[in-house]
Coordinates of C-alpha atoms and ligand atoms in Angstrom, one line a residue:
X523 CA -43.0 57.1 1.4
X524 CA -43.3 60.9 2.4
X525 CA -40.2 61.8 3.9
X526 CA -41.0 64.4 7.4
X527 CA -38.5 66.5 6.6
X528 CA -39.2 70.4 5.9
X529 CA -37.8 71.1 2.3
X530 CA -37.1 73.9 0.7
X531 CA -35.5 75.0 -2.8
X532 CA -35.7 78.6 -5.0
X533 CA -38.1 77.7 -7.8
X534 CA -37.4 80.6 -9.9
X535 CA -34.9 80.0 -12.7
X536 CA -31.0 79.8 -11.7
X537 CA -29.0 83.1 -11.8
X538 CA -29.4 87.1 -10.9
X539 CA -32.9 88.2 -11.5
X540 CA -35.6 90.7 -10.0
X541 CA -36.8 88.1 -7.3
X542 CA -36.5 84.4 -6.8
X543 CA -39.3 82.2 -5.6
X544 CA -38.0 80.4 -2.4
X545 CA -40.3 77.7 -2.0
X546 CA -41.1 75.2 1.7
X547 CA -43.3 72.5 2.1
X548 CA -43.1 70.4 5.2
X549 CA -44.5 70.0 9.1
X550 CA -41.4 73.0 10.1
X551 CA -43.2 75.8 7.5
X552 CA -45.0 77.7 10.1
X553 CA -42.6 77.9 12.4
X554 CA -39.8 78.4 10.0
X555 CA -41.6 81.7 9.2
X556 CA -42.2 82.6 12.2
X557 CA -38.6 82.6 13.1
X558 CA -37.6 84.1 9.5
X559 CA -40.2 87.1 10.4
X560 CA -39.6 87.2 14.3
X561 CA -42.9 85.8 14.8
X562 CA -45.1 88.2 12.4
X563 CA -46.4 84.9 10.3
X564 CA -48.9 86.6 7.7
X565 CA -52.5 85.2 7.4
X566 CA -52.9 81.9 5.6
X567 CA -52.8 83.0 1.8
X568 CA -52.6 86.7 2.3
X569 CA -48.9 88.0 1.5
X570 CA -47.0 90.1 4.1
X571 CA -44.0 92.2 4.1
X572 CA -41.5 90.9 6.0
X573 CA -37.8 91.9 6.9
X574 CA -36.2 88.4 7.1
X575 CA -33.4 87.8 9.7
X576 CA -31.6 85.0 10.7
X577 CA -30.9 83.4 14.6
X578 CA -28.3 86.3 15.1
X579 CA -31.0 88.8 13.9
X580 CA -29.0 90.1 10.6
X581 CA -31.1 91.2 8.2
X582 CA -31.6 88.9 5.5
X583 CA -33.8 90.5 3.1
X584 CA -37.2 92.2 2.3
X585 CA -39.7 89.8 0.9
X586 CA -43.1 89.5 0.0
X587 CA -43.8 86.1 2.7
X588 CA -47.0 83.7 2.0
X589 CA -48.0 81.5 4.3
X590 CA -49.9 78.1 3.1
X591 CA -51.6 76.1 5.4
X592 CA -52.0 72.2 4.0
X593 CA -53.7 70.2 2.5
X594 CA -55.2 72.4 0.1
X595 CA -51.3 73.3 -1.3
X596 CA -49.7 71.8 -4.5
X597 CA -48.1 69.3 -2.4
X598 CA -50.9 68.3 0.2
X599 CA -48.6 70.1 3.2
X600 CA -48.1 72.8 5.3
X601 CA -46.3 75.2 2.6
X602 CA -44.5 79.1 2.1
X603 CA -43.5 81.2 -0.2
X604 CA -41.2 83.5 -0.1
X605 CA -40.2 85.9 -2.7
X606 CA -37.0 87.3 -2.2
X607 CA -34.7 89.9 -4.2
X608 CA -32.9 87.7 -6.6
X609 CA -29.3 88.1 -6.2
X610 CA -27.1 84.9 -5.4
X611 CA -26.2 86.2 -2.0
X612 CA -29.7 86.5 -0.6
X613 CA -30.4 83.1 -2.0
X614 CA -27.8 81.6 0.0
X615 CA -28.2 84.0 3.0
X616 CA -31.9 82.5 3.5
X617 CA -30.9 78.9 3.0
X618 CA -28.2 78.9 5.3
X619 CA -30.8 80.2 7.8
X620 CA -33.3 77.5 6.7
X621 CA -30.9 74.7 7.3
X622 CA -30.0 76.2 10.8
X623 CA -33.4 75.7 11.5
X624 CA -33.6 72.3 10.4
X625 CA -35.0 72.6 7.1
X626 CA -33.4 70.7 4.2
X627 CA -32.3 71.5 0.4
X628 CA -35.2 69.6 -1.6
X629 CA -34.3 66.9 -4.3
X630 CA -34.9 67.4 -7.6
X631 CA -39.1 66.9 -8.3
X632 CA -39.1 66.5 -4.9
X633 CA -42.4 68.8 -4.3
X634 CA -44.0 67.1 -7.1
X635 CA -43.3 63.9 -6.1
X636 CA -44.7 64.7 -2.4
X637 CA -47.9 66.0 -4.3
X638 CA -48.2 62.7 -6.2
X639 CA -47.4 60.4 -2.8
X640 CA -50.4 62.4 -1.1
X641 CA -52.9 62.2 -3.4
X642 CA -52.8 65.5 -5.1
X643 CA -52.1 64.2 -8.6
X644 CA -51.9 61.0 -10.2
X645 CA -48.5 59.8 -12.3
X646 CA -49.5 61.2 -15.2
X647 CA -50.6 64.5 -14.7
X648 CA -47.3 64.5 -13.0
X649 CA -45.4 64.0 -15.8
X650 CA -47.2 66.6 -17.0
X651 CA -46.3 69.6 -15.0
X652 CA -42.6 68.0 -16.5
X653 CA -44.0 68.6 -19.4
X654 CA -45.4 71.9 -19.4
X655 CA -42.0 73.0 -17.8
X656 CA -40.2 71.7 -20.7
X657 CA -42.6 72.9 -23.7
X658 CA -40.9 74.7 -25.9
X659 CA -43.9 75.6 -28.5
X660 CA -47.5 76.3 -28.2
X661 CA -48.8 72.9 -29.4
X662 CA -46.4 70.9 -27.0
X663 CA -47.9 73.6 -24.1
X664 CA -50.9 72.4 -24.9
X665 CA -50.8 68.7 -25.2
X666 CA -49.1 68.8 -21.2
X667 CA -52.0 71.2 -19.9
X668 CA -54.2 69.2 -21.2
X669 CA -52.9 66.2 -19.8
X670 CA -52.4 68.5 -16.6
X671 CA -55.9 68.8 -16.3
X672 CA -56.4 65.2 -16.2
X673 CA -58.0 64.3 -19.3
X674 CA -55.5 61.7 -20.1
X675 CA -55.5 60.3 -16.6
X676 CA -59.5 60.1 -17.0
X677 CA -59.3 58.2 -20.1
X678 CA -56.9 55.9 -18.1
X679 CA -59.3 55.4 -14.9
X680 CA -62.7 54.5 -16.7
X681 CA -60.6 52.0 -18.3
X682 CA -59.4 50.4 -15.1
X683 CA -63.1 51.2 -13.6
X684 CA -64.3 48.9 -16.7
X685 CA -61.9 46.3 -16.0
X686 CA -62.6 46.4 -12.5
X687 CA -66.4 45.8 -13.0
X688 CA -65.4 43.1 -15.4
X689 CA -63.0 41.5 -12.8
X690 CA -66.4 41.3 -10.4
X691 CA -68.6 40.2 -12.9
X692 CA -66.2 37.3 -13.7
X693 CA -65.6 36.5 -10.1
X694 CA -69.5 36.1 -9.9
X695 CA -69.1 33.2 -12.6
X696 CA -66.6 31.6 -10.6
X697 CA -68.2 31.6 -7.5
X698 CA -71.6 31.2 -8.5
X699 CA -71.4 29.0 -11.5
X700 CA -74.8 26.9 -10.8
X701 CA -76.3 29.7 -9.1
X702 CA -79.1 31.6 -11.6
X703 CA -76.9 34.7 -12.5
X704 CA -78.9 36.6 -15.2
X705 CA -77.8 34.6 -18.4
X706 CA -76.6 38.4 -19.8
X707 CA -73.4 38.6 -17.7
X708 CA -71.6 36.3 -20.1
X709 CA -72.4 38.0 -22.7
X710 CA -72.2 41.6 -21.2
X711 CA -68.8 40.6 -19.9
X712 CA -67.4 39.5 -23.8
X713 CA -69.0 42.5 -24.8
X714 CA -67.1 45.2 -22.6
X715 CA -64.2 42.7 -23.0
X716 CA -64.2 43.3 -26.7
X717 CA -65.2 47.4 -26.3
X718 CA -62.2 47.8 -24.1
X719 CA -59.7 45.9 -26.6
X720 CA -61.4 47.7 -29.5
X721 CA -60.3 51.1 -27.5
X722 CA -57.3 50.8 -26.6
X723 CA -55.8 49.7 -29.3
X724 CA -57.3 52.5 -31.0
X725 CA -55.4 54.6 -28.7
X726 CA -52.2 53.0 -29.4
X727 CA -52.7 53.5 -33.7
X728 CA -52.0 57.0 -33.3
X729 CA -48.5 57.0 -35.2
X730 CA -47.1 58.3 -32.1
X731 CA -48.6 62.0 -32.8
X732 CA -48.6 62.1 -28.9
X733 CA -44.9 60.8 -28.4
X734 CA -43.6 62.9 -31.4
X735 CA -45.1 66.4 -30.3
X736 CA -43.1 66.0 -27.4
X737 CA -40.0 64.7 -28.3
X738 CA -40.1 66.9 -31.7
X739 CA -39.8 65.5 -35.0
X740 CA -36.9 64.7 -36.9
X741 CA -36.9 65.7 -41.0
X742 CA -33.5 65.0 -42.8
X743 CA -32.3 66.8 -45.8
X744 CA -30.8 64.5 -48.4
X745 CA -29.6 64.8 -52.1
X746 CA -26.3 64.7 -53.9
X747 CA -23.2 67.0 -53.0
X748 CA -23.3 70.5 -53.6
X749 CA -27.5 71.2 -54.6
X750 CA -27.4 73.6 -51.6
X751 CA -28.5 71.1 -48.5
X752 CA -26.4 73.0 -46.3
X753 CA -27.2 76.5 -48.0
X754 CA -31.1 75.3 -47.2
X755 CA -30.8 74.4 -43.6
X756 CA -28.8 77.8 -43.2
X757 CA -31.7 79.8 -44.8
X758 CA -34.6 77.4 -43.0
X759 CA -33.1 78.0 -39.6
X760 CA -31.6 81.5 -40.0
X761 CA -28.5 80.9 -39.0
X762 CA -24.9 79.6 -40.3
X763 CA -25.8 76.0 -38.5
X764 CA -23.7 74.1 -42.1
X765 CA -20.5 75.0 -43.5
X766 CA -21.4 76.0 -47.2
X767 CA -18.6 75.2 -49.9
X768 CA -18.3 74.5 -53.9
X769 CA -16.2 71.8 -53.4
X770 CA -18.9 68.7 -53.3
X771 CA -18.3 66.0 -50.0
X772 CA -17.9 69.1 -47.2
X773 CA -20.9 68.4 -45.1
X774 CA -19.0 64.8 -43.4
X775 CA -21.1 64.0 -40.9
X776 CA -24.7 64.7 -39.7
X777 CA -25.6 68.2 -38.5
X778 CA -28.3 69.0 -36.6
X779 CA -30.6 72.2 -35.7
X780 CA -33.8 72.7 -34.0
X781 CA -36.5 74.9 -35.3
X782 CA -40.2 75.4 -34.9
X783 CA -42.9 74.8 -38.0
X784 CA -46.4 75.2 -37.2
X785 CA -45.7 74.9 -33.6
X786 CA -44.2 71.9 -33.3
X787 CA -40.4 71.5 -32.4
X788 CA -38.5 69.7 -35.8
X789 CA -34.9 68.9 -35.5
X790 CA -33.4 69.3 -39.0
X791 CA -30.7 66.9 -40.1
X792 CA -28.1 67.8 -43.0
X793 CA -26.7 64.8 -44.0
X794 CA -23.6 64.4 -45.6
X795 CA -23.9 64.2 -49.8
X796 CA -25.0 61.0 -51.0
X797 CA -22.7 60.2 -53.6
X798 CA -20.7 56.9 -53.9
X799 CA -17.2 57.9 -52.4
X800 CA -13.7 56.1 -52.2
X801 CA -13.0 58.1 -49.1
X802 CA -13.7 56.7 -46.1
X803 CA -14.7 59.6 -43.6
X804 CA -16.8 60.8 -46.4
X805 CA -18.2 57.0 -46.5
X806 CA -19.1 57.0 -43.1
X807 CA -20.9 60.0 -43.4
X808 CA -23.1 58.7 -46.2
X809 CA -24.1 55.7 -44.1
X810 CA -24.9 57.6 -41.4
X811 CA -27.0 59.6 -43.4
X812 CA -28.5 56.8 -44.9
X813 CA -29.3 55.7 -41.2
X814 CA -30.9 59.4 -40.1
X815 CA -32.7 59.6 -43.2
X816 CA -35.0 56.3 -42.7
X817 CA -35.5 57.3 -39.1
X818 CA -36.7 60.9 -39.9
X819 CA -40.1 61.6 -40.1
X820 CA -40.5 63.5 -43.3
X821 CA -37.3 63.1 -45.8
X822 CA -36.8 66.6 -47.8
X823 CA -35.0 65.1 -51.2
X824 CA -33.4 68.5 -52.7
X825 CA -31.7 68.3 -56.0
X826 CA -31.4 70.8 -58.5
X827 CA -32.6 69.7 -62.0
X828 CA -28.7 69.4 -64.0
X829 CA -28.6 66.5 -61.3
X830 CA -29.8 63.0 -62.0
X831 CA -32.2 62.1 -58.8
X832 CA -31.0 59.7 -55.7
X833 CA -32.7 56.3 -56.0
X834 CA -34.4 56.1 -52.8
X835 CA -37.7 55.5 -51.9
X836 CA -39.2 57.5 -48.8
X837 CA -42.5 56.7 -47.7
X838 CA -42.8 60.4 -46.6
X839 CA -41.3 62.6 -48.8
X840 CA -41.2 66.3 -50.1
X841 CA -38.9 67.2 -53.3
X842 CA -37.3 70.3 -53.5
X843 CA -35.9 71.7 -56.5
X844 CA -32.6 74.2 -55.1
X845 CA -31.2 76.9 -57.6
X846 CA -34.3 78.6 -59.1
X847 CA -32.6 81.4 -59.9
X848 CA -31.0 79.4 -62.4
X849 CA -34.0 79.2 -64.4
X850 CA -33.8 75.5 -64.4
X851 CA -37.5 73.9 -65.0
X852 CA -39.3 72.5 -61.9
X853 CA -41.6 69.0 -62.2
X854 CA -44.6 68.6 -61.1
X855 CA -45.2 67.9 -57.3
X856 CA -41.8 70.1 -56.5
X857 CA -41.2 73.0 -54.7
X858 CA -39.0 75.6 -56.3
X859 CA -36.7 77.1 -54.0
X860 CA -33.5 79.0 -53.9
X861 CA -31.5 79.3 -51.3
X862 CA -29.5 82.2 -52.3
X863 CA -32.3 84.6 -53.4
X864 CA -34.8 83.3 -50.5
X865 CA -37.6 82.6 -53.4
X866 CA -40.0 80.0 -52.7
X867 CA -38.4 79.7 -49.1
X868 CA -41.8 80.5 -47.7
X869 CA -43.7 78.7 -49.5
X870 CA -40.8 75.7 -48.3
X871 CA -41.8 76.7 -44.7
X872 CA -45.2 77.0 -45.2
X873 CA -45.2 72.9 -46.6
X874 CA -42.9 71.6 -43.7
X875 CA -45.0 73.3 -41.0
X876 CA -48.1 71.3 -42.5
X877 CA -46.3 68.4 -42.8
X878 CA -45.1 69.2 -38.8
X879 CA -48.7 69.4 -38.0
X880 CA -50.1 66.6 -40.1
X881 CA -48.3 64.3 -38.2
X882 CA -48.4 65.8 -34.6
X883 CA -52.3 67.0 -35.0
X884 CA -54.5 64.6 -33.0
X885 CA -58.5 65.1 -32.9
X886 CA -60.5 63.7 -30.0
X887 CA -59.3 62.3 -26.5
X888 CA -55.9 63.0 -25.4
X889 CA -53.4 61.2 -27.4
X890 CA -50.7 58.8 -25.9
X891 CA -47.5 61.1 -24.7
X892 CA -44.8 58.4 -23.4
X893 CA -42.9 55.5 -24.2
X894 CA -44.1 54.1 -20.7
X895 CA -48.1 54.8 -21.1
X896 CA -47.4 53.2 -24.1
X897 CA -45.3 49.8 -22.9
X898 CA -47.9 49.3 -20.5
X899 CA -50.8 49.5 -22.4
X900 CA -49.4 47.0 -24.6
X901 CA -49.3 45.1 -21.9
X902 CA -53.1 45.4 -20.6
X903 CA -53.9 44.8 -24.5
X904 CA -52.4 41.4 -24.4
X905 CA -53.4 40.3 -21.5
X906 CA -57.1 41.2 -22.7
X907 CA -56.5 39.4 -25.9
X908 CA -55.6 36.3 -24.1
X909 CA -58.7 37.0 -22.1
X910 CA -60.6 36.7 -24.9
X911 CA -59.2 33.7 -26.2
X912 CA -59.4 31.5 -23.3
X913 CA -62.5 29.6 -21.7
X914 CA -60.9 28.8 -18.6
X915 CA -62.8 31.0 -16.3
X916 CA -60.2 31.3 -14.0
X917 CA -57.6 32.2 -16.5
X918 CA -59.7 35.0 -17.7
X919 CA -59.9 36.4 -14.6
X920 CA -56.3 36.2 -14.2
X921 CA -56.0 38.2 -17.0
X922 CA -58.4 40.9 -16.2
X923 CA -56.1 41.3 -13.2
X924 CA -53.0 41.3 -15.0
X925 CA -54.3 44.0 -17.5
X926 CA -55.4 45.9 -14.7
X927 CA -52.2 46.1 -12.8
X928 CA -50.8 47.5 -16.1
X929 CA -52.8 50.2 -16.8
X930 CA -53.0 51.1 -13.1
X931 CA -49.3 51.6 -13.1
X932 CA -49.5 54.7 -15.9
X933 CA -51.7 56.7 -13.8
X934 CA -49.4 55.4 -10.4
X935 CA -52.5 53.4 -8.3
X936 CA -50.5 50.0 -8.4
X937 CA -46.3 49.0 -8.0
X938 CA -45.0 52.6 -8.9
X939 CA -41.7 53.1 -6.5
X940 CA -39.7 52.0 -9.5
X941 CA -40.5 54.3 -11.9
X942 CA -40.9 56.9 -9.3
X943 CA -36.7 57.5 -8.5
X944 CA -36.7 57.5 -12.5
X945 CA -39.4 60.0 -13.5
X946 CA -39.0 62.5 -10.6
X947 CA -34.6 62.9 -10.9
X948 CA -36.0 65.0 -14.5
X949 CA -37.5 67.8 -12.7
X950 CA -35.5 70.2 -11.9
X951 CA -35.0 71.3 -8.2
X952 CA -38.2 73.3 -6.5
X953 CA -40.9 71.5 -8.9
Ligands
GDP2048 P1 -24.5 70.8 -50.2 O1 -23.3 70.1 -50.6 O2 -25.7 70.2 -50.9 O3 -24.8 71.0 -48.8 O4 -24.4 72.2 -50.9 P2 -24.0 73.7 -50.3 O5 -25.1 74.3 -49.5 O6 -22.6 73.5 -49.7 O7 -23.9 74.5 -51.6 C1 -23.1 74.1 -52.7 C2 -22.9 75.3 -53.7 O8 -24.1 75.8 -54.3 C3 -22.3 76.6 -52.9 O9 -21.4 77.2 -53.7 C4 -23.6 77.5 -52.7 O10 -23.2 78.8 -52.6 C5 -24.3 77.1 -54.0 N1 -25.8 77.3 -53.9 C6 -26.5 76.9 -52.8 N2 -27.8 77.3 -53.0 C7 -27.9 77.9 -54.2 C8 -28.9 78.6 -54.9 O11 -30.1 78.6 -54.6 N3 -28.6 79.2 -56.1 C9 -27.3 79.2 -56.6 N4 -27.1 79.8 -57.7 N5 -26.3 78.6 -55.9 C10 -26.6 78.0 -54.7

């Protein structure tokens, strides 16, 4: 439900700054204005300078004021902007005037979620704006404005419209079933039945490009003690992130840093040596690294070539040969590197940022982006599968329905109050 309250929240970043973005939405805007700018309201959409004052006429602050008439605002109300000076002071000055006036503190995603409950975005392109306000690299910015501009959602809706038609032409079956309905709608209906499987679970094969552009990847560095793992990760992410030492078994535990290749966000794991160990921190450490490493999406083996090779098998792996400037020889398939001179380091980068991109890159419709698109898709997939299988008329069309529900809960159209509470407590406060 839309709440009537007036909200309001600064939707600037927290802290001192030039000038903070005081945003309203709710039935009290216009009149909240008015009595911010003793009655000097600017014209809808055109800003006005404004000395704001509160009820005891004290001078608040100078701001640029913008009046925004609903529906045609990002939440579907009566909105304003104001943009005030940005210390702290003013901040609070104005919102203790706005709650005289009756106005409340929004909740976090509060105007987005207003925006979704009146029509001015589905669920997903929702989740989107989240999205874009978290993206930390160009490719994540562009997967969320991409879904922001509703090409995901789209891909999401001509499914439902498909299963929609589907549920009609199979109610026509029921209803009907001596009547002389053209002998194609059986046939049509198996075939759209089997289109529609055949697509979404293309969709869901993606290797979870979608998913893993934005929650980043994860690429561990494994080897034996004392090759230069930690040296590596220190020269990859330009900055002391691992404690570099000669003696072998330092690195005890998993450590963790977050850089960009080729535009994608990779957290880079240093695991502790691999090396069978009486001591049982050190232990500990190996399992866990053990666990990281078959988790991560690209294993970087480093070894340096005095040093017999770990037995493991990674199904996506890069070998890097550490300590070049030892003149050591380098097989074929590894990259050279040295962590103490920097040679070969860019060619290192160059490698991982491909590999980052390889398997982020998607081609063609917008790829899946969540855990819950995907959970719910699985759903409508089975449910269409058992469609198929069944010659119970009426069980198919239970299924339709049921694989219709599903898919019309990613985009928000069906049973969403649930998830909403969830997915709107992320934002952050004036979004
Ligand atoms: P880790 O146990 O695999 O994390 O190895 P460290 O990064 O702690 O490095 C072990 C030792 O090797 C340290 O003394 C480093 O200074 C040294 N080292 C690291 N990289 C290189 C390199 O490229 N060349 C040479 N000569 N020494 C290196």
């Amino acid at each position: 439900m839309v709440s009537d309250d007036t909200i309001f929240a600064i939707a600037s970043g927290a802290g001192r700054a030039a000038i903070a973005v005081m945003r309203l939405s709710g039935p009290l805007c216009r009149d909240a204005l008015a009595a911010l700018c003793a009655g000097r309201v600017p014209e809808p959409r055109h800003a006005g300078l404004r000395r704001l004052r509160d009820a005891d006429d004290a001078v608040l602050d100078q701001a640029m004021v913008l009046w925004l008439p609903g529906p045609g605002t990002y939440t579907g109300e009566a909105s304003a902007e104001l943009y005030l000076h940005g210390g702290r002071a003013v901040g609070d000055g104005v919102s203790m005037a706005l709650v005289a006036l009756g106005l409340r503190p929004a909740e976090p995603g509060e105007f987005t979620r207003r925006a979704f409950l009146n029509g001015r975005m589905d669920l997903v392109e929702a989740e989107a704006v989240h999205d874009l306000i978290s993206a930390e690299t160009e490719a994540q910015r562009r997967q969320a404005l991409r879904q922001l501009d509703g090409e995901l959602g789209c891909v999401y809706r001509e499914w439902s419209d498909r299963l929609r038609f589907m549920l009609a032409q199979q109610e026509a079956l029921i209803d009907f079933p001596d009547e002389d309905l053209p002998p194609a709608v059986e046939a049509e209906l198996a075939s759209t039945l089997d289109s529609l499987r055949t697509a979404i679970a293309a969709h869901l094969n993606d290797a979870r490009r979608g998913e893993k552009l934005r929650e980043g990847l994860v690429f561990a560095i494994t080897g034996p003690p004392n090759v230069g793992k930690s040296s590596l990760i220190n020269a990859l992410a330009e900055r002391d992130v691992a404690i570099v030492s000669p003696s072998p078994g330092t690195t005890r535990d998993a450590l963790e840093t977050r850089i960009v290749l080729g535009g994608v966000p990779v957290t880079l794991v240093d695991t502790a040596g691999l090396r069978e160990t009486e001591d049982e921190i050190e232990a500990e450490g190996v399992r866990r690294a053990l666990a990281r490493a078959e988790d991560a999406d690209l294993v970087i083996e480093v070894t340096v070539s005095s040093v017999a090779m770990t037995k493991l098998e990674y199904s996506n792996r890069l070998l890097v040969f550490n300590k070049s400037d030892l003149g050591h020889p380098t097989p074929q398939g590894a990259i050279a590197v040295s962590a103490l001179t920097g040679a070969g380091l860019d060619e290192l980068r160059d490698c991982l940022a491909a590999a980052a991109r390889g398997l982020t890159e998607t081609s063609g419709p917008p790829p899946l982006t969540r855990a819950r698109h995907r959970a719910a898709l699985l759903e409508a997939l089975d449910r269409l599968n058992a469609a198929a299988e069944t010659t119970l008329p009426e069980l198919r069309g239970e299924d339709l329905r049921l694989a219709l529900r599903a898919i019309g809960r990613i985009t928000g159209h069906v049973g969403v109050e649930q998830i909403l509470d969830t997915l709107f407590r992320q934002f952050c406060i004036g979004k």
